[in-house]
Amino acid sequence: MTAEWVSAPAVPEAGEAALMARVAAGEEAAFRLLAERHAPPLLRFADRMLRNRAEAEEVVQEVLWRLWRQAGRFDAERGRLATWLHAIAWRLCLDRLRRRGADLPLDAAAEARDAAPSPLDLASRQAEMAALAVHLAALPERQRAALTLFYHQEMEGPEAAAVLRLDLRAFWSLLRRGRAALRARMRGD
């Protein structure tokens, strides 16, 4: 048995703050556990924001690189690790969207994927999801981010507000405007 196999059972029992301390100390097993835990939701978020799987994967790689390099900066008293990582992903996505200049054409937005739907679900909801993706992609980026964090990432309001660096009241207002704009677009207003 290698030392890695011997120490592996201790990793799942540790809390995220303890895991981050271990990552800060250079422990790869703790990093791998956190990466496995947080990469899938980060990829779903980045994919919905960027509407480009390759770019989303690059964003997640950058987030994980920063997790490894800046683990010592994480302060569990200031918030959850998922919030910290999503905030990094949000800023990276925003940078990429700004570099693009203008929004992508609606044709590109229709290619956005849902997070692993079943074949039956895909068959029954394909047209509805495609329309929703197009209308969601056409929203301003902050509204799209608020809706994605709250509904698709299932973040609580305070956590999503922290990701977007808003106070809670401003987040709820942004979310309300995003829902209204999405409803209006879906109705064809």
GROMACS .gro file of C-alpha atoms in nm:
model
  189
    1MET     CA    1   0.000   0.000   0.000
    2THR     CA    2   0.125   0.346  -0.085
    3ALA     CA    3   0.103   0.641   0.152
    4GLU     CA    4  -0.165   0.795  -0.073
    5TRP     CA    5  -0.393   0.494  -0.023
    6VAL     CA    6  -0.339   0.503   0.351
    7SER     CA    7  -0.427   0.871   0.384
    8ALA     CA    8  -0.720   0.867   0.138
    9PRO     CA    9  -0.995   0.765   0.388
   10ALA     CA   10  -0.929   1.075   0.598
   11VAL     CA   11  -1.004   1.312   0.306
   12PRO     CA   12  -1.384   1.263   0.275
   13GLU     CA   13  -1.437   1.313   0.649
   14ALA     CA   14  -1.270   1.653   0.657
   15GLY     CA   15  -1.467   1.975   0.625
   16GLU     CA   16  -1.397   2.211   0.339
   17ALA     CA   17  -1.201   2.456   0.556
   18ALA     CA   18  -0.977   2.171   0.670
   19LEU     CA   19  -0.942   2.049   0.313
   20MET     CA   20  -0.845   2.398   0.201
   21ALA     CA   21  -0.579   2.410   0.473
   22ARG     CA   22  -0.446   2.080   0.343
   23VAL     CA   23  -0.447   2.213  -0.014
   24ALA     CA   24  -0.260   2.523   0.105
   25ALA     CA   25  -0.001   2.284   0.250
   26GLY     CA   26   0.033   2.122  -0.094
   27GLU     CA   27  -0.168   1.804  -0.040
   28GLU     CA   28  -0.284   1.679  -0.380
   29ALA     CA   29  -0.541   1.430  -0.242
   30ALA     CA   30  -0.735   1.712  -0.075
   31PHE     CA   31  -0.716   1.918  -0.395
   32ARG     CA   32  -0.846   1.626  -0.603
   33LEU     CA   33  -1.140   1.577  -0.368
   34LEU     CA   34  -1.235   1.944  -0.385
   35ALA     CA   35  -1.191   1.949  -0.763
   36GLU     CA   36  -1.416   1.644  -0.804
   37ARG     CA   37  -1.677   1.802  -0.578
   38HIS     CA   38  -1.680   2.152  -0.728
   39ALA     CA   39  -1.584   2.113  -1.095
   40PRO     CA   40  -1.924   1.980  -1.220
   41PRO     CA   41  -2.137   2.268  -1.086
   42LEU     CA   42  -1.872   2.520  -1.193
   43LEU     CA   43  -1.875   2.373  -1.544
   44ARG     CA   44  -2.255   2.392  -1.563
   45PHE     CA   45  -2.243   2.756  -1.451
   46ALA     CA   46  -1.966   2.857  -1.692
   47ASP     CA   47  -2.129   2.667  -1.979
   48ARG     CA   48  -2.459   2.848  -1.926
   49MET     CA   49  -2.287   3.184  -1.900
   50LEU     CA   50  -2.053   3.146  -2.197
   51ARG     CA   51  -2.262   2.914  -2.418
   52ASN     CA   52  -1.937   2.752  -2.526
   53ARG     CA   53  -1.828   2.423  -2.370
   54ALA     CA   54  -1.458   2.461  -2.456
   55GLU     CA   55  -1.442   2.807  -2.300
   56ALA     CA   56  -1.637   2.684  -1.999
   57GLU     CA   57  -1.386   2.405  -1.948
   58GLU     CA   58  -1.102   2.658  -1.969
   59VAL     CA   59  -1.273   2.872  -1.705
   60VAL     CA   60  -1.308   2.572  -1.472
   61GLN     CA   61  -0.941   2.485  -1.524
   62GLU     CA   62  -0.846   2.841  -1.432
   63VAL     CA   63  -1.072   2.833  -1.123
   64LEU     CA   64  -0.911   2.505  -1.011
   65TRP     CA   65  -0.564   2.646  -1.076
   66ARG     CA   66  -0.649   2.944  -0.857
   67LEU     CA   67  -0.789   2.711  -0.592
   68TRP     CA   68  -0.454   2.529  -0.585
   69ARG     CA   69  -0.241   2.845  -0.591
   70GLN     CA   70  -0.453   3.060  -0.358
   71ALA     CA   71  -0.588   2.804  -0.111
   72GLY     CA   72  -0.421   2.988   0.176
   73ARG     CA   73  -0.630   3.299   0.100
   74PHE     CA   74  -0.962   3.123   0.153
   75ASP     CA   75  -1.138   3.235   0.471
   76ALA     CA   76  -1.420   3.001   0.574
   77GLU     CA   77  -1.559   3.268   0.808
   78ARG     CA   78  -1.632   3.495   0.511
   79GLY     CA   79  -1.836   3.237   0.320
   80ARG     CA   80  -1.861   2.893   0.169
   81LEU     CA   81  -1.600   2.753  -0.066
   82ALA     CA   82  -1.863   2.709  -0.340
   83THR     CA   83  -1.939   3.081  -0.318
   84TRP     CA   84  -1.570   3.172  -0.345
   85LEU     CA   85  -1.518   2.943  -0.644
   86HIS     CA   86  -1.835   3.060  -0.822
   87ALA     CA   87  -1.728   3.422  -0.767
   88ILE     CA   88  -1.398   3.346  -0.938
   89ALA     CA   89  -1.582   3.168  -1.221
   90TRP     CA   90  -1.825   3.460  -1.257
   91ARG     CA   91  -1.541   3.711  -1.293
   92LEU     CA   92  -1.359   3.489  -1.545
   93CYS     CA   93  -1.679   3.443  -1.749
   94LEU     CA   94  -1.748   3.814  -1.736
   95ASP     CA   95  -1.395   3.887  -1.860
   96ARG     CA   96  -1.443   3.648  -2.152
   97LEU     CA   97  -1.784   3.793  -2.238
   98ARG     CA   98  -1.642   4.145  -2.232
   99ARG     CA   99  -1.352   4.041  -2.454
  100ARG     CA  100  -1.601   3.912  -2.708
  101GLY     CA  101  -1.741   4.262  -2.734
  102ALA     CA  102  -2.103   4.197  -2.815
  103ASP     CA  103  -2.331   3.913  -2.726
  104LEU     CA  104  -2.320   3.605  -2.942
  105PRO     CA  105  -2.589   3.569  -3.205
  106LEU     CA  106  -2.901   3.389  -3.089
  107ASP     CA  107  -2.812   3.090  -3.308
  108ALA     CA  108  -2.510   3.022  -3.088
  109ALA     CA  109  -2.722   3.055  -2.774
  110ALA     CA  110  -2.955   2.781  -2.895
  111GLU     CA  111  -2.665   2.538  -2.868
  112ALA     CA  112  -2.652   2.572  -2.487
  113ARG     CA  113  -2.683   2.237  -2.319
  114ASP     CA  114  -2.881   2.136  -2.014
  115ALA     CA  115  -2.688   1.965  -1.736
  116ALA     CA  116  -2.711   1.596  -1.835
  117PRO     CA  117  -3.085   1.549  -1.904
  118SER     CA  118  -3.216   1.195  -1.941
  119PRO     CA  119  -3.305   1.078  -2.294
  120LEU     CA  120  -3.676   1.076  -2.208
  121ASP     CA  121  -3.656   1.424  -2.055
  122LEU     CA  122  -3.460   1.552  -2.354
  123ALA     CA  123  -3.717   1.415  -2.599
  124SER     CA  124  -4.013   1.566  -2.414
  125ARG     CA  125  -3.863   1.906  -2.334
  126GLN     CA  126  -3.623   1.974  -2.622
  127ALA     CA  127  -3.818   2.255  -2.790
  128GLU     CA  128  -3.903   2.421  -2.459
  129MET     CA  129  -3.543   2.407  -2.337
  130ALA     CA  130  -3.407   2.539  -2.666
  131ALA     CA  131  -3.645   2.835  -2.649
  132LEU     CA  132  -3.555   2.897  -2.286
  133ALA     CA  133  -3.183   2.883  -2.366
  134VAL     CA  134  -3.224   3.134  -2.648
  135HIS     CA  135  -3.424   3.373  -2.431
  136LEU     CA  136  -3.193   3.332  -2.131
  137ALA     CA  137  -2.888   3.396  -2.350
  138ALA     CA  138  -3.044   3.718  -2.478
  139LEU     CA  139  -3.073   3.865  -2.127
  140PRO     CA  140  -2.812   4.106  -1.995
  141GLU     CA  141  -2.522   3.913  -1.841
  142ARG     CA  142  -2.595   4.011  -1.479
  143GLN     CA  143  -2.959   3.900  -1.506
  144ARG     CA  144  -2.850   3.578  -1.675
  145ALA     CA  145  -2.596   3.516  -1.398
  146ALA     CA  146  -2.851   3.581  -1.122
  147LEU     CA  147  -3.104   3.341  -1.279
  148THR     CA  148  -2.839   3.077  -1.343
  149LEU     CA  149  -2.693   3.090  -0.992
  150PHE     CA  150  -3.032   3.086  -0.822
  151TYR     CA  151  -3.221   2.836  -1.035
  152HIS     CA  152  -2.963   2.619  -1.210
  153GLN     CA  153  -2.688   2.620  -0.947
  154GLU     CA  154  -2.952   2.623  -0.669
  155MET     CA  155  -2.762   2.876  -0.460
  156GLU     CA  156  -2.935   3.051  -0.175
  157GLY     CA  157  -2.995   3.424  -0.227
  158PRO     CA  158  -2.720   3.544   0.009
  159GLU     CA  159  -2.465   3.313  -0.152
  160ALA     CA  160  -2.559   3.414  -0.508
  161ALA     CA  161  -2.551   3.780  -0.403
  162ALA     CA  162  -2.199   3.729  -0.268
  163VAL     CA  163  -2.088   3.574  -0.598
  164LEU     CA  164  -2.213   3.878  -0.788
  165ARG     CA  165  -2.083   4.116  -0.519
  166LEU     CA  166  -2.427   4.261  -0.452
  167ASP     CA  167  -2.611   4.321  -0.131
  168LEU     CA  168  -2.906   4.088  -0.083
  169ARG     CA  169  -3.170   4.348  -0.165
  170ALA     CA  170  -2.996   4.435  -0.494
  171PHE     CA  171  -2.969   4.065  -0.578
  172TRP     CA  172  -3.343   4.005  -0.523
  173SER     CA  173  -3.418   4.309  -0.739
  174LEU     CA  174  -3.186   4.182  -1.014
  175LEU     CA  175  -3.343   3.835  -0.994
  176ARG     CA  176  -3.694   3.982  -1.014
  177ARG     CA  177  -3.600   4.191  -1.319
  178GLY     CA  178  -3.437   3.888  -1.480
  179ARG     CA  179  -3.747   3.672  -1.427
  180ALA     CA  180  -3.972   3.946  -1.564
  181ALA     CA  181  -3.750   3.997  -1.868
  182LEU     CA  182  -3.734   3.622  -1.931
  183ARG     CA  183  -4.114   3.587  -1.899
  184ALA     CA  184  -4.165   3.877  -2.140
  185ARG     CA  185  -3.925   3.726  -2.392
  186MET     CA  186  -4.091   3.384  -2.363
  187ARG     CA  187  -4.434   3.542  -2.423
  188GLY     CA  188  -4.296   3.734  -2.720
  189ASP     CA  189  -4.351   4.080  -2.569
   0.00000   0.00000   0.00000
